[in-house]
CSV table of C-alpha atoms and ligand atoms in Angstrom, one decimal:
chain,number,residue,atom,x,y,z
A,1059,MET,CA,0.1,1.7,38.1
A,1060,PHE,CA,-1.2,2.9,34.6
A,1061,ASP,CA,-4.4,2.2,33.5
A,1062,VAL,CA,-4.5,0.0,29.5
A,1063,ALA,CA,-8.1,0.0,27.5
A,1064,VAL,CA,-9.1,-3.5,26.4
A,1065,VAL,CA,-12.4,-3.8,24.2
A,1066,ASP,CA,-15.5,-6.2,24.8
A,1067,PRO,CA,-17.0,-6.9,21.9
A,1068,VAL,CA,-20.4,-6.2,23.5
A,1069,VAL,CA,-19.6,-3.8,26.8
A,1070,GLY,CA,-16.9,-1.9,24.8
A,1071,PHE,CA,-14.3,-0.9,26.9
A,1072,ILE,CA,-13.1,-2.5,29.9
A,1073,GLU,CA,-10.4,-0.3,32.1
A,1074,GLU,CA,-7.7,-2.5,33.7
A,1075,THR,CA,-4.8,-1.4,35.4
A,1076,ILE,CA,-1.7,-3.3,34.8
A,1077,ASP,CA,0.7,-3.7,37.8
A,1078,PRO,CA,3.7,-2.0,36.2
A,1079,SER,CA,5.9,-4.6,38.0
A,1080,LEU,CA,4.6,-7.2,36.0
A,1081,ASP,CA,7.1,-7.9,32.8
A,1082,VAL,CA,3.9,-8.4,29.9
A,1083,PHE,CA,6.9,-9.8,27.1
A,1084,GLU,CA,7.6,-13.0,30.1
A,1085,GLU,CA,3.5,-13.2,30.6
A,1086,ILE,CA,2.6,-13.9,26.7
A,1087,GLU,CA,5.2,-16.0,26.7
A,1088,ARG,CA,3.7,-18.3,30.0
A,1089,LEU,CA,-0.1,-18.1,29.0
A,1090,LYS,CA,0.9,-18.6,25.4
A,1091,VAL,CA,2.5,-22.0,26.3
A,1092,GLU,CA,-0.7,-22.4,29.2
A,1093,LYS,CA,-3.5,-22.3,26.5
A,1094,ASN,CA,-2.1,-23.7,24.0
A,1095,ALA,CA,-1.8,-20.0,21.5
A,1096,VAL,CA,0.5,-18.3,18.9
A,1097,LEU,CA,0.4,-14.8,17.9
A,1098,LEU,CA,0.2,-14.1,14.6
A,1099,ALA,CA,1.9,-10.2,13.8
A,1100,HIS,CA,1.5,-8.4,10.2
A,1101,TYR,CA,5.0,-6.2,9.7
A,1102,TYR,CA,2.5,-3.3,10.2
A,1103,GLN,CA,2.7,-3.9,13.9
A,1104,GLU,CA,4.9,-2.3,16.3
A,1105,PRO,CA,8.6,-3.7,17.1
A,1106,ALA,CA,8.0,-5.0,20.9
A,1107,ILE,CA,5.1,-7.0,18.8
A,1108,GLN,CA,6.6,-8.1,15.9
A,1109,ASP,CA,10.1,-9.6,18.6
A,1110,MET,CA,7.2,-11.7,20.6
A,1111,ALA,CA,5.6,-13.2,17.6
A,1112,ASP,CA,5.3,-17.0,16.3
A,1113,PHE,CA,4.8,-15.5,13.4
A,1114,ILE,CA,5.5,-12.2,11.3
A,1115,GLY,CA,4.1,-12.2,7.4
A,1116,ASP,CA,2.5,-10.5,4.8
A,1117,SER,CA,-1.5,-11.5,4.3
A,1118,LEU,CA,-1.0,-14.3,2.2
A,1119,GLY,CA,1.1,-15.3,5.0
A,1120,LEU,CA,-0.6,-15.1,7.8
A,1121,SER,CA,-3.7,-16.6,6.2
A,1122,ARG,CA,-1.9,-19.6,5.9
A,1123,GLN,CA,-0.5,-20.0,8.4
A,1124,ALA,CA,-3.8,-19.2,10.5
A,1125,ALA,CA,-5.7,-22.4,8.3
A,1126,ALA,CA,-2.7,-24.7,9.4
A,1127,THR,CA,-2.3,-24.2,12.7
A,1128,ASP,CA,-3.4,-26.8,15.8
A,1129,ALA,CA,-3.2,-23.9,18.4
A,1130,ASP,CA,-6.2,-23.5,20.6
A,1131,ILE,CA,-6.5,-19.7,20.4
A,1132,ILE,CA,-5.0,-17.5,17.7
A,1133,VAL,CA,-3.7,-14.1,19.1
A,1134,PHE,CA,-4.2,-12.5,15.7
A,1135,ALA,CA,-1.9,-9.0,16.3
A,1136,GLY,CA,-3.2,-6.9,12.2
A,1137,VAL,CA,-6.5,-5.9,11.8
A,1138,HIS,CA,-10.2,-6.8,11.8
A,1139,PHE,CA,-10.1,-8.2,8.2
A,1140,MET,CA,-6.4,-10.5,9.0
A,1141,ALA,CA,-8.6,-12.2,11.9
A,1142,GLU,CA,-11.8,-12.0,10.4
A,1143,THR,CA,-9.7,-14.2,7.7
A,1144,ALA,CA,-8.5,-16.8,10.4
A,1145,LYS,CA,-11.8,-17.2,11.5
A,1146,ILE,CA,-13.4,-17.8,8.5
A,1147,LEU,CA,-10.4,-20.2,7.9
A,1148,ASN,CA,-10.3,-22.1,10.7
A,1149,PRO,CA,-13.8,-21.9,12.9
A,1150,SER,CA,-12.9,-24.1,15.6
A,1151,LYS,CA,-9.9,-21.9,17.5
A,1152,LYS,CA,-10.4,-19.3,19.4
A,1153,VAL,CA,-9.9,-16.3,17.2
A,1154,LEU,CA,-8.1,-12.9,19.6
A,1155,LEU,CA,-7.9,-9.7,17.7
A,1156,PRO,CA,-6.2,-7.3,20.6
A,1157,ASP,CA,-8.1,-4.6,19.8
A,1158,LEU,CA,-11.5,-4.6,17.9
A,1159,ASN,CA,-10.9,-1.3,16.7
A,1160,ALA,CA,-8.0,-2.2,14.8
A,1161,GLY,CA,-10.1,-1.3,11.4
A,1162,CYS,CA,-8.6,-0.8,7.4
A,1163,SER,CA,-9.4,2.2,5.5
A,1164,LEU,CA,-9.4,0.5,2.3
A,1165,ALA,CA,-11.8,-2.5,4.1
A,1166,ASP,CA,-14.1,0.9,5.3
A,1167,SER,CA,-14.3,2.7,1.9
A,1168,CYS,CA,-16.1,-1.2,0.1
A,1169,PRO,CA,-19.4,-1.3,3.1
A,1170,ALA,CA,-21.3,-4.4,1.5
A,1171,ASP,CA,-24.8,-3.1,0.8
A,1172,ALA,CA,-23.1,-0.5,-2.6
A,1173,PHE,CA,-20.5,-2.9,-3.1
A,1174,ALA,CA,-23.7,-5.6,-3.9
A,1175,ALA,CA,-25.6,-2.7,-6.5
A,1176,PHE,CA,-22.7,-2.2,-8.3
A,1177,CYS,CA,-21.8,-6.3,-8.5
A,1178,ASN,CA,-25.9,-6.9,-9.6
A,1179,LYS,CA,-25.1,-4.0,-11.9
A,1180,PHE,CA,-22.6,-6.7,-13.8
A,1181,SER,CA,-23.6,-9.4,-13.2
A,1182,ASP,CA,-22.1,-11.3,-15.5
A,1183,HIS,CA,-18.8,-10.0,-14.1
A,1184,THR,CA,-16.5,-12.4,-12.1
A,1185,VAL,CA,-15.5,-10.5,-8.8
A,1186,VAL,CA,-11.6,-10.3,-7.9
A,1187,SER,CA,-11.8,-8.9,-4.3
A,1188,TYR,CA,-8.6,-7.6,-2.3
A,1189,ILE,CA,-8.3,-9.4,1.5
A,1190,ASN,CA,-8.7,-6.1,2.8
A,1191,CYS,CA,-12.5,-5.8,3.0
A,1192,SER,CA,-14.6,-7.1,5.1
A,1193,ALA,CA,-15.9,-10.9,5.4
A,1194,ALA,CA,-19.6,-9.7,3.8
A,1195,VAL,CA,-17.5,-8.4,1.0
A,1196,LYS,CA,-15.7,-11.5,1.0
A,1197,ALA,CA,-19.3,-13.5,0.9
A,1198,LEU,CA,-20.7,-11.2,-2.7
A,1199,SER,CA,-16.5,-12.5,-4.0
A,1200,ASP,CA,-15.6,-15.1,-6.6
A,1201,ILE,CA,-12.3,-14.8,-5.5
A,1202,ILE,CA,-9.7,-13.3,-2.8
A,1203,CYS,CA,-6.5,-12.0,-3.5
A,1204,THR,CA,-3.7,-10.4,-1.7
A,1205,SER,CA,-0.7,-8.6,-2.8
A,1206,SER,CA,1.2,-11.3,-3.0
A,1207,ASN,CA,-0.5,-13.5,-5.4
A,1208,ALA,CA,-3.5,-10.9,-7.5
A,1209,GLU,CA,-1.1,-11.0,-10.8
A,1210,HIS,CA,-0.8,-14.7,-11.0
A,1211,LEU,CA,-4.5,-15.4,-10.0
A,1212,ILE,CA,-5.8,-12.8,-12.4
A,1213,ARG,CA,-3.7,-14.3,-15.1
A,1214,GLN,CA,-5.7,-17.5,-14.7
A,1215,ILE,CA,-8.8,-15.9,-15.2
A,1216,PRO,CA,-10.4,-16.7,-19.0
A,1217,GLU,CA,-9.1,-13.5,-21.1
A,1218,ASP,CA,-13.3,-12.8,-22.1
A,1219,GLU,CA,-14.7,-13.7,-18.7
A,1220,PRO,CA,-15.0,-10.2,-17.5
A,1221,ILE,CA,-13.8,-8.4,-13.9
A,1222,ILE,CA,-14.4,-6.4,-11.3
A,1223,PHE,CA,-11.8,-6.0,-9.0
A,1224,ALA,CA,-12.1,-4.5,-5.3
A,1225,PRO,CA,-11.7,-2.2,-3.3
A,1226,ASP,CA,-8.2,-1.2,-3.8
A,1227,ARG,CA,-8.0,1.8,-6.8
A,1228,ASN,CA,-4.4,1.4,-7.5
A,1229,LEU,CA,-3.6,-2.3,-6.5
A,1230,GLY,CA,-6.6,-2.1,-9.4
A,1231,ARG,CA,-5.2,0.4,-11.7
A,1232,TYR,CA,-1.1,-1.3,-10.7
A,1233,LEU,CA,-3.4,-4.9,-12.5
A,1234,VAL,CA,-5.0,-3.4,-15.2
A,1235,LYS,CA,-1.8,-2.4,-16.7
A,1236,THR,CA,0.7,-5.8,-15.8
A,1237,THR,CA,-2.1,-8.1,-16.6
A,1238,GLY,CA,-3.7,-6.1,-20.2
A,1239,ARG,CA,-6.8,-6.9,-18.5
A,1240,GLU,CA,-10.2,-4.2,-18.5
A,1241,MET,CA,-11.4,-4.1,-14.8
A,1242,LYS,CA,-14.3,-2.9,-13.3
A,1243,VAL,CA,-12.6,-0.6,-10.1
A,1244,TRP,CA,-13.9,-0.2,-6.6
A,1245,ASP,CA,-13.0,3.5,-5.7
A,1246,GLY,CA,-11.5,2.6,-2.2
A,1247,VAL,CA,-7.9,3.4,-1.1
A,1248,CYS,CA,-5.5,3.2,1.7
A,1249,ILE,CA,-5.2,6.4,4.4
A,1250,VAL,CA,-2.0,5.2,4.4
A,1251,HIS,CA,-0.5,4.6,0.9
A,1252,GLU,CA,-2.1,7.7,-0.6
A,1253,THR,CA,0.3,10.1,1.8
A,1254,PHE,CA,3.6,9.5,0.0
A,1255,SER,CA,4.4,12.4,-2.2
A,1256,GLU,CA,5.8,12.1,-5.4
A,1257,ARG,CA,7.8,15.5,-5.0
A,1258,LYS,CA,10.1,14.7,-1.9
A,1259,LEU,CA,10.7,11.0,-2.9
A,1260,VAL,CA,12.5,12.4,-5.9
A,1261,GLY,CA,14.4,15.0,-3.7
A,1262,LEU,CA,15.2,12.0,-1.6
A,1263,LYS,CA,16.4,9.6,-4.8
A,1264,MET,CA,18.2,12.5,-5.8
A,1265,ARG,CA,20.2,13.3,-2.6
A,1266,ASN,CA,20.3,9.2,-2.6
A,1267,PRO,CA,21.0,7.9,-6.3
A,1268,GLU,CA,22.2,4.9,-5.1
A,1269,ALA,CA,19.4,3.9,-3.3
A,1270,LEU,CA,16.5,1.5,-5.2
A,1271,ILE,CA,12.7,2.8,-4.5
A,1272,LEU,CA,10.4,-0.3,-3.1
A,1273,ALA,CA,7.5,-0.2,-3.5
A,1274,HIS,CA,3.8,-1.5,-2.4
A,1275,PRO,CA,1.0,-1.8,-4.8
A,1276,GLU,CA,-1.1,0.0,-3.0
A,1277,CYS,CA,0.5,2.9,-3.4
A,1278,GLU,CA,-0.8,6.0,-6.0
A,1279,GLU,CA,1.0,5.5,-9.6
A,1280,THR,CA,2.4,8.6,-9.2
A,1281,VAL,CA,5.0,6.8,-6.8
A,1282,LEU,CA,4.9,3.5,-8.4
A,1283,ARG,CA,6.0,5.1,-11.9
A,1284,HIS,CA,9.1,5.7,-9.7
A,1285,ALA,CA,9.9,2.6,-8.3
A,1286,ASP,CA,12.4,-0.2,-8.6
A,1287,TYR,CA,10.4,-3.0,-7.4
A,1288,ILE,CA,6.3,-3.3,-6.8
A,1289,GLY,CA,5.4,-6.1,-4.4
A,1290,SER,CA,3.9,-7.5,-0.9
A,1291,THR,CA,5.4,-6.5,2.1
A,1292,SER,CA,6.8,-10.0,2.1
A,1293,GLY,CA,8.1,-9.4,-1.4
A,1294,ILE,CA,10.2,-5.8,-0.7
A,1295,ARG,CA,11.2,-8.0,2.9
A,1296,ARG,CA,12.8,-10.3,-0.1
A,1297,PHE,CA,14.1,-8.6,-2.5
A,1298,ALA,CA,15.9,-7.0,0.0
A,1299,GLN,CA,17.6,-9.6,1.2
A,1300,GLU,CA,18.1,-10.6,-2.5
A,1301,SER,CA,20.0,-8.0,-3.6
A,1302,THR,CA,23.5,-6.3,-4.4
A,1303,SER,CA,22.5,-3.2,-3.6
A,1304,ARG,CA,23.3,-1.5,-0.2
A,1305,GLU,CA,20.2,1.1,-0.1
A,1306,PHE,CA,17.0,1.5,-1.0
A,1307,ILE,CA,13.3,3.5,-0.4
A,1308,VAL,CA,10.6,1.3,1.7
A,1309,ALA,CA,7.5,2.8,0.4
A,1310,THR,CA,4.8,1.6,2.4
A,1311,GLU,CA,4.1,1.3,6.2
A,1312,GLU,CA,7.1,1.8,8.2
A,1313,GLY,CA,7.1,-1.3,10.3
A,1314,ILE,CA,7.6,-3.5,7.9
A,1315,LEU,CA,11.6,-1.7,8.3
A,1316,HIS,CA,11.9,-3.1,11.5
A,1317,GLN,CA,13.1,-6.7,9.5
A,1318,MET,CA,14.3,-5.5,6.9
A,1319,ARG,CA,17.0,-3.9,9.3
A,1320,LYS,CA,17.4,-7.2,11.2
A,1321,ASP,CA,17.5,-9.0,7.9
A,1322,CYS,CA,20.3,-6.8,6.5
A,1323,PRO,CA,22.3,-4.9,9.4
A,1324,ASP,CA,24.8,-3.7,6.9
A,1325,LYS,CA,22.0,-2.0,4.2
A,1326,SER,CA,20.1,1.2,4.5
A,1327,PHE,CA,16.9,1.8,4.7
A,1328,ILE,CA,14.9,5.4,4.1
A,1329,PRO,CA,11.4,5.6,5.0
A,1330,ALA,CA,10.0,7.1,1.9
A,1331,PRO,CA,8.4,10.5,3.1
A,1332,PRO,CA,4.6,11.7,3.1
A,1333,GLU,CA,3.4,14.6,2.1
A,1334,SER,CA,2.9,16.1,5.3
A,1335,GLY,CA,5.9,16.2,8.4
A,1336,CYS,CA,3.6,14.2,10.1
A,1337,THR,CA,4.1,9.8,11.2
A,1338,CYS,CA,1.2,9.2,8.4
A,1339,SER,CA,3.2,6.2,7.2
A,1340,GLN,CA,2.3,4.3,10.2
A,1341,CYS,CA,-0.8,2.5,10.0
A,1342,PRO,CA,-3.8,3.9,13.0
A,1343,HIS,CA,-5.6,1.2,12.9
A,1344,MET,CA,-2.4,-0.9,12.8
A,1345,ARG,CA,-1.2,0.4,15.5
A,1346,LEU,CA,-3.9,0.1,18.5
A,1347,ASN,CA,-2.0,-3.5,19.3
A,1348,THR,CA,0.3,-2.6,22.0
A,1349,ALA,CA,2.0,-5.4,23.5
A,1350,GLU,CA,0.1,-4.4,26.6
A,1351,LYS,CA,-3.3,-5.1,25.2
A,1352,VAL,CA,-1.5,-8.3,23.6
A,1353,TYR,CA,-1.3,-9.7,26.9
A,1354,LEU,CA,-4.8,-8.7,28.3
A,1355,CYS,CA,-6.4,-10.4,25.4
A,1356,LEU,CA,-4.4,-13.6,25.9
A,1357,GLN,CA,-5.6,-13.6,29.8
A,1358,TYR,CA,-8.9,-12.6,29.7
A,1359,GLU,CA,-9.7,-14.0,26.2
A,1360,GLN,CA,-11.0,-11.3,24.3
A,1361,PRO,CA,-12.2,-9.2,22.2
A,1362,GLU,CA,-12.9,-12.5,20.1
A,1363,ILE,CA,-13.6,-12.6,16.0
A,1364,LEU,CA,-17.2,-14.2,15.7
A,1365,MET,CA,-19.7,-14.2,12.6
A,1366,GLU,CA,-22.2,-16.3,11.5
A,1367,GLU,CA,-22.3,-19.4,9.7
A,1368,SER,CA,-23.7,-18.6,7.0
A,1369,VAL,CA,-21.3,-15.5,5.8
A,1370,ARG,CA,-18.8,-17.4,7.0
A,1371,LEU,CA,-19.2,-19.8,4.6
A,1372,LEU,CA,-20.0,-17.8,2.2
A,1373,ALA,CA,-17.1,-15.9,2.4
A,1374,LEU,CA,-14.9,-19.0,2.8
A,1375,ARG,CA,-15.2,-20.3,-0.9
A,1376,PRO,CA,-13.2,-17.3,-2.6
A,1377,ILE,CA,-11.1,-18.0,-0.1
A,1378,GLU,CA,-10.4,-21.3,-1.1
A,1379,ARG,CA,-9.9,-20.6,-4.1
A,1380,MET,CA,-6.9,-18.4,-4.1
A,1381,MET,CA,-5.3,-20.9,-2.0
A,1382,GLU,CA,-6.2,-22.9,-4.8
A,1383,MET,CA,-5.2,-21.0,-7.5
A,1384,SER,CA,-1.7,-19.8,-5.7
A,1385,ALA,CA,-0.3,-22.9,-4.2
A,1386,GLY,CA,3.2,-22.1,-5.6
A,1387,VAL,CA,3.0,-18.1,-4.6
A,1388,ALA,CA,5.8,-17.5,-2.1
B,1553,LIG,P1,0.2,-7.3,2.5
B,1553,LIG,O1,1.3,-7.2,3.7
B,1553,LIG,O2,-0.1,-8.4,2.2
B,1553,LIG,O3,1.7,-7.0,1.4
B,1553,LIG,O4,-0.7,-6.3,2.6
B,1553,LIG,C1,-0.1,-5.2,3.4
B,1553,LIG,C2,-1.2,-4.3,3.3
B,1553,LIG,O5,-2.0,-2.8,3.8
B,1553,LIG,C3,-2.1,-4.8,4.9
B,1553,LIG,O6,-2.8,-4.2,5.3
B,1554,LIG,FE1,-6.0,-0.8,5.6
B,1554,LIG,FE2,-3.7,0.8,4.7
B,1554,LIG,FE3,-3.9,-0.2,7.1
B,1554,LIG,FE4,-3.2,-1.7,5.6
B,1554,LIG,S1,-2.1,-0.2,5.8
B,1554,LIG,S2,-4.6,-2.1,7.5
B,1554,LIG,S3,-4.6,-1.4,3.6
B,1554,LIG,S4,-5.4,1.4,6.3
């Protein structure tokens, strides 16, 4: 017997014991059917969770799935802001997050009260916020974007409208460069994407000269300047599938490598190296979810994402704007 914890939004952790003879994967399949539940997973989830998901995707794809599902329960194997977005889009559904502590350093780097004060200083600016932020920050925004559609959306904002971009400074700086638009960029960062080492990346490329470097725009400029392709997790996956190259160095959370290796078993994928010999290219928030917690949250239907209706309605408006403005974006 081993203990697993499940988080209750009110009382915190409840210790549960799962019988080790229980096949949690079979149980999850059974509970999904019994409760008409759908399991959505981000590419940064551990491989076991990706393999049992009904849909795997990037932030945009997962939001679209969450909005469209006819399931009664959405189990969101991702982080808090993703599950919150699912609830904003589909309030009549029960949205569960296997571990309620699965947060995001980027979202945490932008507290709503400080952001409100920042926006007030530039009240004539259009506020574009990356989806990696809290519902309260979304409620202060005009347009939400993801790494798949950010450039496409910013190009649609009239030239004479000044822009605030939050919370990721690396994505913000990248967008300033690609769109030529001046923006007031919030100083937030992802703890995973800032760990990649330019020095080690260059060394790796010298030892693997045929390998193309694929990077997520949350990486620092020192890494992005070496990239052959920059895009969202879905974009990185698609690029490798369509490319005639056979070797790739991948600068994003290493969970994505699981799908890339499944897509292209004859190609070689090397994770970009972090500065120290740590496992910092695994997101510590994403990795709080486990197959056992997915099972427990389906069984007990908690932890559940709940939010005030007034905040939900304010946060919905910029998300809907994103959906309308990026209708054709893959
Ligand atoms: P995408 O999957 O949308 O590229 O986002 C990456 C990420 O950091 C999610 O937290
Ligand atoms: Fe947040 Fe970075 Fe983890 Fe994505 S990888 S959830 S941006 S901390």
